[in-house]
Amino acid sequence: LEGTTTPEQIIAAMREIVENDRVLTADEADRRGFLVDPLGKHLGRPACLVEPISTLEVSAVAKRLSVAGIPIVPMGGNTGLAGGAVIPDRAAVMISMRRMDGIEPIPSGASSVAVDSGCILANLQMAARAADRLFPLSLTAEGSCQIGGTIATNAGGINALRYGTMRDLVLGLEVVLADGRILDMMRSLRKDNAGYDLKHLFIGSGGTLGIVTRAVLRLFPKVTRSATAMVAIRDAACSLRLLADMREMFGERLTSCELIDRASLALVLRHDSAARSPFADPPAFVVLLQLDGNDADAGLETDLEEFLATKLECGLCDDAVVAQSSSQSEALWHLRHALGHVLRHAGLRFSHDISVPVEAQADYVEEVVRSIARSWPEAIVRIYGHLGDGNLHTIICFPDRKPSDDPSGSIRRQVDDVIDGIVMAFGGSVTAEHGIGSSYIGRLVATRSSDELNAMRAIKTALDPDDVMNPGKIFAL
Amino acid sequence: LEGTTTPEQIIAAMREIVENDRVLTADEADRRGFLVDPLGKHLGRPACLVEPISTLEVSAVAKRLSVAGIPIVPMGGNTGLAGGAVIPDRAAVMISMRRMDGIEPIPSGASSVAVDSGCILANLQMAARAADRLFPLSLTAEGSCQIGGTIATNAGGINALRYGTMRDLVLGLEVVLADGRILDMMRSLRKDNAGYDLKHLFIGSGGTLGIVTRAVLRLFPKVTRSATAMVAIRDAACSLRLLADMREMFGERLTSCELIDRASLALVLRHDSAARSPFADPPAFVVLLQLDGNDADAGLETDLEEFLATKLECGLCDDAVVAQSSSQSEALWHLRHALGHVLRHAGLRFSHDISVPVEAQADYVEEVVRSIARSWPEAIVRIYGHLGDGNLHTIICFPDRKPSDDPSGSIRRQVDDVIDGIVMAFGGSVTAEHGIGSSYIGRLVATRSSDELNAMRAIKTALDPDDVMNPGKIFAL
């Protein structure tokens, strides 16, 4: 392949490694919808899209391409929100992992499971449930996102407060490096201090250091007792106090603690016909609490009711409902999940997936509302997300403008500057869950020291000296 | 300093950066006992030992030394068991962190704390307790080991089942690289996907990539309800079944689950005058269970008693005692903690700090006993440790020989080969907690693929191209 760059020659080379029908032309890939991300953006045009069925095929493909300096773009479920699978301008090959989707049988009581990286998250959740186990990662895209993608992006979601992010759930990993070498680190050990823990390098690296082909993931005892509540609360400071009190009282049984502000809840109630508010008057904030326990937690629901009664009494909460059935619990959770699809009714909007230290969240909310009102009195601030993790989705909405009303991106840049400035002042992160991908490279550079960025680049160069693994992500080309 | 290597010149150069009395000659350092590790081995003779009091001093020292190619050996509490602070043969400088031992004030309800790396673990535990918080890392050396050392070695200990190892407790890190650059990653965020998560590279790297100067560590709600039990059990398979049932029943409240075999317990009872067995007949194994809960766990002790009653009834356990007071709980824990100091009565012995997948532990124990009996019928196998983590300390003892009876190390090598072979067959690690240091380099090479070792070397070269940071550790010189 050296020196050649025509798609036809690349396709021919790929078909020497994988079967013909698993090498798709750009047109075929496009026709089948593989080249559009969930934000509706076209990813670009690869020379071809390859669908390997084994680690050895992935390795052979990578080796062949890297020798010729042809970029490799790994593709998971294509649900990323940071442009992590955008195709570079030069001839590149997409490697889709979707055909490598096996799940090892799960014996009774197993504490881990080996999976192929193309496995869809919801399928793994189901397989775990069928074996009376729990795989706790849960997020909006779980029906189509793949395990490899959730590892490459260190996905978070609604249960991270208790179980951590994907990083905390990975015990072992198999990775194909740019030059085709296979790192087999498929160990299922809870403790292992034999040299550097390389797997953590690949988790969250957005496919820029290698392609994840398999993983060993942690499993947990299934949940047998649950309780869900929604609490009306007057300000973010009270919600933090409630979170702290809940953790003192219930420890790790607090699986989720989600905040939704009034403007976000109003949008759901207006645009989602299935949504019902449990409160007559719209509160400034609601907090959604999920407690999950084991057989020793028979009294969990009663304990939660009694706990919230004391919080109402002392005035920390203004109102509270505890779900009396699983359908009531689902109705409360629906208010949270519906946020993803009603935001398109919010006009021109700019989303920020930020995190700040847990204790700083109330001050962060106050500062965002004040700063945005100062610069754009017409804007609506919507804040919701994972209060337990300090991870608040912050959406600055201009209801009187259409999403297309910022063609030059000038408003976006100004809004970004305001939010990023506040986030940095609190020692936060401008991308808590979604990663850098290709969309947020400028914001990484603006918010990290040059020493840190240089250390990242040194790692990249050490493992992928010719920059063939997903180039243009995390770092500028 | 270039081209110079006499201790006097190095001392003079160091005294240009730090005050005279914080640059100790090798003789002074030796006199003060800084050059002997807990196994009684002398670490070697440095050109001098430097005691910086600030990150800037550490940075200036590292910069000066690395330019001249003079090795830097970071020293924490000097409690490591793998020769991680052994001094190379050429002129080298030890950097002791003991004077950088500050702990940031801990506000009520704080979920993290910033500490200097020279802080002694027990001091941090106490500071957390004084603020009604819990810092959960707990291990035998906690009275003298330092936070920096526990990070560099990714320490584990008795609470890792619930809270993870040190890696899981670190939110942020400040590291001085070989060339003196300071990586300030002192963030206290639960979620942060802005580029590579560099901190994980340094955790467990044994000081070979940089010197940890500060860290942000997680804090947890304090424990308000506890229950401790010791169970007599006939074989390792039953202990695994008990562990699984405990986790189903009590979830994360199971903080510790420790196994002790008959020969280990007998040694404690024979040589520790304070040790009392709760069982009349010595069982094949005992399992020590620690449950910790919050205010919602008022019935924890009763729940544990009822649970163990059903396990006695169905024959999974042969006997069980639940502590009725904190002093009874301490007496049970004493049997576990005393193991560290009674082993010296076991004659010639070879210790292995191994891990295997949790579910494989019973087969591992059986295989070790069988293999050792085949080769050395006179040997006594002692196995104890962290059943919940798959981390079993395996001590092969020759009671009729003195510790000095293997001068050439030939028996050690044969025993290592047997144990390592079994560990590898189960997909385990030959160093679960203690790390590679300088003592286990050969075993790292023997048990990891060359691709993995080469990737580790590439990382080392990327961050420390001249190999000045703790050379001769993890990798051979």
Short mmCIF file of C-alpha atoms in Angstrom, two decimals, chain A residues 4-316:
data_model
loop_
_atom_site.label_atom_id
_atom_site.label_comp_id
_atom_site.label_asym_id
_atom_site.label_seq_id
_atom_site.Cartn_x
_atom_site.Cartn_y
_atom_site.Cartn_z
CA THR A 4 -0.88 4.67 -2.71
CA THR A 5 -3.92 6.50 -1.56
CA THR A 6 -6.77 5.77 -3.94
CA PRO A 7 -9.83 4.26 -2.25
CA GLU A 8 -9.81 1.43 -4.80
CA GLN A 9 -6.30 0.35 -3.87
CA ILE A 10 -7.08 0.55 -0.15
CA ILE A 11 -10.27 -1.48 -0.65
CA ALA A 12 -8.34 -4.10 -2.57
CA ALA A 13 -5.75 -4.33 0.19
CA MET A 14 -8.43 -4.65 2.86
CA ARG A 15 -10.15 -7.41 0.89
CA GLU A 16 -6.96 -9.42 1.06
CA ILE A 17 -7.47 -9.48 4.85
CA VAL A 18 -11.23 -9.57 5.44
CA GLU A 19 -14.04 -11.02 3.31
CA ASN A 20 -15.28 -8.84 0.46
CA ASP A 21 -18.69 -8.12 1.95
CA ARG A 22 -17.12 -6.81 5.14
CA VAL A 23 -15.27 -4.06 3.28
CA LEU A 24 -17.84 -1.34 2.54
CA THR A 25 -17.23 1.51 0.12
CA ALA A 26 -17.94 5.02 1.41
CA ASP A 27 -21.16 5.04 -0.61
CA GLU A 28 -22.35 1.79 0.93
CA ALA A 29 -21.42 2.94 4.42
CA ASP A 30 -23.26 6.19 3.84
CA ARG A 31 -26.36 4.43 2.47
CA ARG A 32 -26.49 2.30 5.59
CA GLY A 33 -26.36 5.36 7.84
CA PHE A 34 -22.95 4.62 9.35
CA LEU A 35 -21.50 8.06 8.64
CA VAL A 36 -23.81 10.35 10.60
CA ASP A 37 -23.39 11.06 14.31
CA PRO A 38 -26.27 11.52 16.81
CA LEU A 39 -26.05 15.31 16.46
CA GLY A 40 -26.81 14.89 12.74
CA LYS A 41 -23.31 15.81 11.65
CA HIS A 42 -21.77 13.89 8.75
CA LEU A 43 -18.52 12.23 9.81
CA GLY A 44 -16.82 12.62 6.44
CA ARG A 45 -15.89 10.18 3.71
CA PRO A 46 -13.56 7.23 4.43
CA ALA A 47 -11.75 5.27 1.74
CA CYS A 48 -13.77 2.35 3.07
CA LEU A 49 -15.33 0.88 6.19
CA VAL A 50 -14.02 -2.48 7.41
CA GLU A 51 -15.92 -4.86 9.68
CA PRO A 52 -13.47 -7.33 11.24
CA ILE A 53 -14.70 -10.42 13.07
CA SER A 54 -11.60 -11.22 15.12
CA THR A 55 -8.74 -9.56 16.96
CA LEU A 56 -6.32 -11.07 14.45
CA GLU A 57 -8.21 -9.36 11.61
CA VAL A 58 -8.12 -6.04 13.44
CA SER A 59 -4.40 -6.53 13.97
CA ALA A 60 -3.74 -7.39 10.32
CA VAL A 61 -5.78 -4.41 9.11
CA ALA A 62 -3.99 -2.01 11.49
CA LYS A 63 -0.58 -3.32 10.52
CA ARG A 64 -1.26 -2.96 6.82
CA LEU A 65 -2.62 0.57 7.15
CA SER A 66 -0.05 1.92 9.60
CA VAL A 67 2.85 0.80 7.43
CA ALA A 68 1.37 2.94 4.66
CA GLY A 69 0.56 5.83 7.03
CA ILE A 70 -3.16 5.56 6.31
CA PRO A 71 -5.30 6.85 9.21
CA ILE A 72 -7.49 4.41 11.15
CA VAL A 73 -10.77 5.63 12.65
CA PRO A 74 -12.32 3.14 15.10
CA MET A 75 -16.12 3.18 15.16
CA GLY A 76 -18.34 1.90 17.96
CA GLY A 77 -22.08 2.54 18.17
CA ASN A 78 -21.59 6.00 16.76
CA THR A 79 -23.32 7.67 19.71
CA GLY A 80 -20.50 9.99 20.80
CA LEU A 81 -21.19 13.68 21.32
CA ALA A 82 -17.69 15.07 20.76
CA GLY A 83 -16.91 14.17 17.15
CA GLY A 84 -14.67 11.30 18.19
CA ALA A 85 -15.27 9.37 14.93
CA VAL A 86 -14.92 12.23 12.48
CA ILE A 87 -12.96 11.11 9.41
CA PRO A 88 -9.81 13.06 8.49
CA ASP A 89 -9.56 14.77 5.12
CA ARG A 90 -6.96 12.37 3.74
CA ALA A 91 -7.75 8.77 2.73
CA ALA A 92 -8.67 6.91 5.93
CA VAL A 93 -10.22 3.58 6.91
CA MET A 94 -13.02 3.20 9.42
CA ILE A 95 -12.93 0.04 11.49
CA SER A 96 -16.39 -0.86 12.75
CA MET A 97 -16.41 -3.26 15.68
CA ARG A 98 -20.11 -4.13 15.38
CA ARG A 99 -19.57 -7.71 14.25
CA MET A 100 -17.37 -8.51 17.25
CA ASP A 101 -20.18 -8.56 19.79
CA GLY A 102 -19.78 -11.77 21.79
CA ILE A 103 -20.43 -12.11 25.51
CA GLU A 104 -18.77 -14.94 27.41
CA PRO A 105 -21.21 -17.17 29.35
CA ILE A 106 -21.76 -15.81 32.87
CA PRO A 107 -21.65 -18.49 35.58
CA SER A 108 -23.83 -18.08 38.66
CA GLY A 109 -22.27 -15.62 41.10
CA ALA A 110 -19.58 -14.47 38.63
CA SER A 111 -17.81 -11.25 39.56
CA SER A 112 -16.61 -10.50 36.03
CA VAL A 113 -17.39 -11.19 32.38
CA ALA A 114 -15.35 -11.10 29.18
CA VAL A 115 -16.96 -9.33 26.21
CA ASP A 116 -16.02 -8.31 22.68
CA SER A 117 -15.84 -4.56 22.23
CA GLY A 118 -18.63 -4.39 19.63
CA CYS A 119 -21.16 -5.71 22.17
CA ILE A 120 -24.04 -3.27 22.67
CA LEU A 121 -24.28 -2.05 26.27
CA ALA A 122 -27.96 -3.02 26.69
CA ASN A 123 -27.18 -6.57 25.56
CA LEU A 124 -24.55 -6.89 28.26
CA GLN A 125 -26.94 -5.46 30.87
CA MET A 126 -29.48 -8.11 29.83
CA ALA A 127 -26.98 -10.98 29.85
CA ALA A 128 -25.92 -9.96 33.37
CA ARG A 129 -29.54 -9.78 34.55
CA ALA A 130 -30.25 -13.22 33.10
CA ALA A 131 -27.44 -14.56 35.32
CA ASP A 132 -28.77 -12.72 38.39
CA ARG A 133 -25.92 -10.24 38.14
CA LEU A 134 -25.73 -6.49 37.56
CA PHE A 135 -23.63 -4.61 35.04
CA PRO A 136 -24.26 -1.11 36.34
CA LEU A 137 -23.24 1.26 33.53
CA SER A 138 -26.43 2.95 32.31
CA LEU A 139 -26.82 5.90 29.96
CA THR A 140 -29.22 7.30 27.40
CA ALA A 141 -27.49 5.67 24.41
CA GLU A 142 -27.34 2.20 26.03
CA GLY A 143 -29.52 0.63 23.32
CA SER A 144 -26.93 1.30 20.61
CA CYS A 145 -23.61 2.33 22.14
CA GLN A 146 -20.91 -0.34 22.21
CA ILE A 147 -18.66 -1.47 25.05
CA GLY A 148 -15.54 -0.45 23.12
CA GLY A 149 -16.88 3.06 22.70
CA THR A 150 -17.85 3.36 26.35
CA ILE A 151 -14.28 2.33 27.25
CA ALA A 152 -12.67 4.70 24.73
CA THR A 153 -14.76 7.57 26.12
CA ASN A 154 -14.83 6.45 29.78
CA ALA A 155 -18.62 6.74 29.80
CA GLY A 156 -20.41 7.85 32.97
CA GLY A 157 -24.20 7.90 33.15
CA ILE A 158 -26.70 7.76 35.95
CA ASN A 159 -25.12 5.14 38.25
CA ALA A 160 -21.61 6.56 38.42
CA LEU A 161 -22.17 7.96 41.92
CA ARG A 162 -22.19 4.41 43.27
CA TYR A 163 -20.35 2.29 40.72
CA GLY A 164 -17.97 4.82 39.13
CA THR A 165 -17.47 5.46 35.44
CA MET A 166 -16.47 2.84 32.87
CA ARG A 167 -12.86 3.16 34.08
CA ASP A 168 -13.91 1.70 37.41
CA LEU A 169 -15.67 -1.23 35.76
CA VAL A 170 -12.84 -2.47 33.54
CA LEU A 171 -10.64 -5.21 34.99
CA GLY A 172 -8.93 -6.35 31.81
CA LEU A 173 -8.46 -5.18 28.25
CA GLU A 174 -7.26 -6.35 24.88
CA VAL A 175 -6.01 -3.60 22.60
CA VAL A 176 -4.62 -3.55 19.07
CA LEU A 177 -1.92 -0.90 18.73
CA ALA A 178 -1.39 1.19 15.60
CA ASP A 179 1.28 -1.15 14.27
CA GLY A 180 -0.90 -4.21 14.75
CA ARG A 181 0.67 -5.46 17.99
CA ILE A 182 -1.91 -7.05 20.27
CA LEU A 183 -1.74 -6.17 23.96
CA ASP A 184 -3.50 -9.04 25.73
CA MET A 185 -4.29 -7.73 29.21
CA MET A 186 -7.45 -9.81 29.61
CA ARG A 187 -6.96 -10.40 33.31
CA SER A 188 -9.86 -10.48 35.72
CA LEU A 189 -7.92 -9.41 38.82
CA ARG A 190 -8.99 -6.95 41.46
CA LYS A 191 -5.40 -6.36 42.53
CA ASP A 192 -2.39 -6.43 40.23
CA ASN A 193 0.69 -4.26 40.75
CA ALA A 194 2.96 -5.93 38.23
CA GLY A 195 4.38 -2.92 36.40
CA TYR A 196 2.47 0.00 34.91
CA ASP A 197 -1.29 -0.44 34.67
CA LEU A 198 -1.46 0.14 30.92
CA LYS A 199 -5.21 -0.39 30.60
CA HIS A 200 -5.90 2.99 32.20
CA LEU A 201 -4.02 4.68 29.36
CA PHE A 202 -6.47 3.34 26.80
CA ILE A 203 -9.61 3.99 28.83
CA GLY A 204 -10.77 7.48 27.90
CA SER A 205 -8.18 7.93 25.16
CA GLY A 206 -10.81 8.15 22.41
CA GLY A 207 -9.22 5.52 20.18
CA THR A 208 -6.08 7.62 19.71
CA LEU A 209 -3.74 5.04 21.25
CA GLY A 210 -5.23 1.78 20.00
CA ILE A 211 -8.41 -0.13 19.23
CA VAL A 212 -10.09 -1.92 22.12
CA THR A 213 -11.08 -5.39 20.92
CA ARG A 214 -12.10 -7.17 24.14
CA ALA A 215 -12.55 -6.39 27.82
CA VAL A 216 -13.10 -8.04 31.18
CA LEU A 217 -15.75 -6.09 33.07
CA ARG A 218 -16.86 -6.18 36.70
CA LEU A 219 -20.23 -7.62 37.68
CA PHE A 220 -22.10 -6.88 40.90
CA PRO A 221 -24.78 -8.58 43.00
CA LYS A 222 -28.18 -7.85 41.52
CA VAL A 223 -30.36 -5.25 43.21
CA THR A 224 -33.24 -6.82 45.13
CA ARG A 225 -34.65 -3.79 47.00
CA SER A 226 -35.13 -0.31 45.58
CA ALA A 227 -36.71 2.99 46.44
CA THR A 228 -37.15 6.07 44.25
CA ALA A 229 -38.07 9.58 45.37
CA MET A 230 -38.37 13.02 43.88
CA VAL A 231 -37.84 16.01 46.11
CA ALA A 232 -38.80 19.66 45.53
CA ILE A 233 -36.11 21.98 46.76
CA ARG A 234 -35.63 25.73 46.82
CA ASP A 235 -32.01 26.11 45.77
CA ALA A 236 -28.91 24.22 44.74
CA ALA A 237 -27.28 24.66 48.16
CA CYS A 238 -30.14 22.72 49.79
CA SER A 239 -29.77 19.97 47.19
CA LEU A 240 -26.10 19.56 48.17
CA ARG A 241 -27.04 19.37 51.84
CA LEU A 242 -29.62 16.70 50.97
CA LEU A 243 -27.02 14.74 49.00
CA ALA A 244 -24.58 14.83 51.94
CA ASP A 245 -27.29 13.76 54.41
CA MET A 246 -28.42 10.95 52.10
CA ARG A 247 -24.85 9.61 51.86
CA GLU A 248 -24.41 9.75 55.64
CA MET A 249 -27.64 7.84 56.10
CA PHE A 250 -27.59 5.34 53.25
CA GLY A 251 -23.92 5.07 52.21
CA GLU A 252 -23.38 3.32 48.89
CA ARG A 253 -27.07 2.44 48.59
CA LEU A 254 -27.54 5.87 47.03
CA THR A 255 -27.11 4.83 43.39
CA SER A 256 -28.27 8.04 41.69
CA CYS A 257 -28.78 11.64 42.73
CA GLU A 258 -29.95 13.74 39.79
CA LEU A 259 -30.72 17.46 39.75
CA ILE A 260 -33.19 19.14 37.37
CA ASP A 261 -33.84 22.86 37.40
CA ARG A 262 -37.22 24.50 36.85
CA ALA A 263 -36.62 25.55 33.23
CA SER A 264 -35.51 22.05 32.25
CA LEU A 265 -38.47 20.40 33.95
CA ALA A 266 -40.85 22.90 32.33
CA LEU A 267 -39.49 21.99 28.89
CA VAL A 268 -40.12 18.29 29.54
CA LEU A 269 -43.65 18.93 30.79
CA ARG A 270 -44.43 21.10 27.78
CA HIS A 271 -43.05 18.85 25.04
CA ASP A 272 -43.31 15.29 26.33
CA SER A 273 -46.89 14.08 26.40
CA ALA A 274 -46.11 11.25 28.83
CA ALA A 275 -44.52 13.55 31.41
CA ARG A 276 -46.42 14.36 34.60
CA SER A 277 -45.06 16.52 37.40
CA PRO A 278 -45.53 15.10 40.89
CA PHE A 279 -45.70 18.65 42.27
CA ALA A 280 -48.54 21.16 41.78
CA ASP A 281 -46.27 24.23 41.84
CA PRO A 282 -43.11 24.06 39.77
CA PRO A 283 -40.18 23.99 42.24
CA ALA A 284 -36.89 25.82 41.61
CA PHE A 285 -35.16 22.44 41.55
CA VAL A 286 -36.12 18.81 41.85
CA VAL A 287 -33.75 16.07 42.99
CA LEU A 288 -34.32 12.51 41.83
CA LEU A 289 -33.03 9.92 44.31
CA GLN A 290 -32.53 6.24 43.61
CA LEU A 291 -31.67 3.85 46.45
CA ASP A 292 -30.75 0.26 45.62
CA GLY A 293 -30.07 -2.46 48.12
CA ASN A 294 -29.77 -6.13 48.80
CA ASP A 295 -31.75 -8.66 50.80
CA ALA A 296 -30.59 -7.05 54.05
CA ASP A 297 -32.45 -3.87 53.01
CA ALA A 298 -36.05 -4.96 53.45
CA GLY A 299 -36.92 -1.62 55.08
CA LEU A 300 -35.37 0.59 52.42
CA GLU A 301 -38.57 2.29 51.24
CA THR A 302 -39.79 2.97 54.78
CA ASP A 303 -36.36 4.25 55.78
CA LEU A 304 -36.41 6.65 52.83
CA GLU A 305 -39.90 7.88 53.68
CA GLU A 306 -38.94 8.51 57.29
CA PHE A 307 -35.72 10.20 56.28
CA LEU A 308 -37.47 12.55 53.86
CA ALA A 309 -40.16 13.31 56.47
CA THR A 310 -37.45 14.66 58.80
CA LYS A 311 -36.02 16.70 55.93
CA LEU A 312 -39.44 18.21 55.20
CA GLU A 313 -39.89 18.95 58.89
CA CYS A 314 -36.59 20.79 59.24
CA GLY A 315 -37.32 22.73 56.05
CA LEU A 316 -34.49 21.39 53.90
#
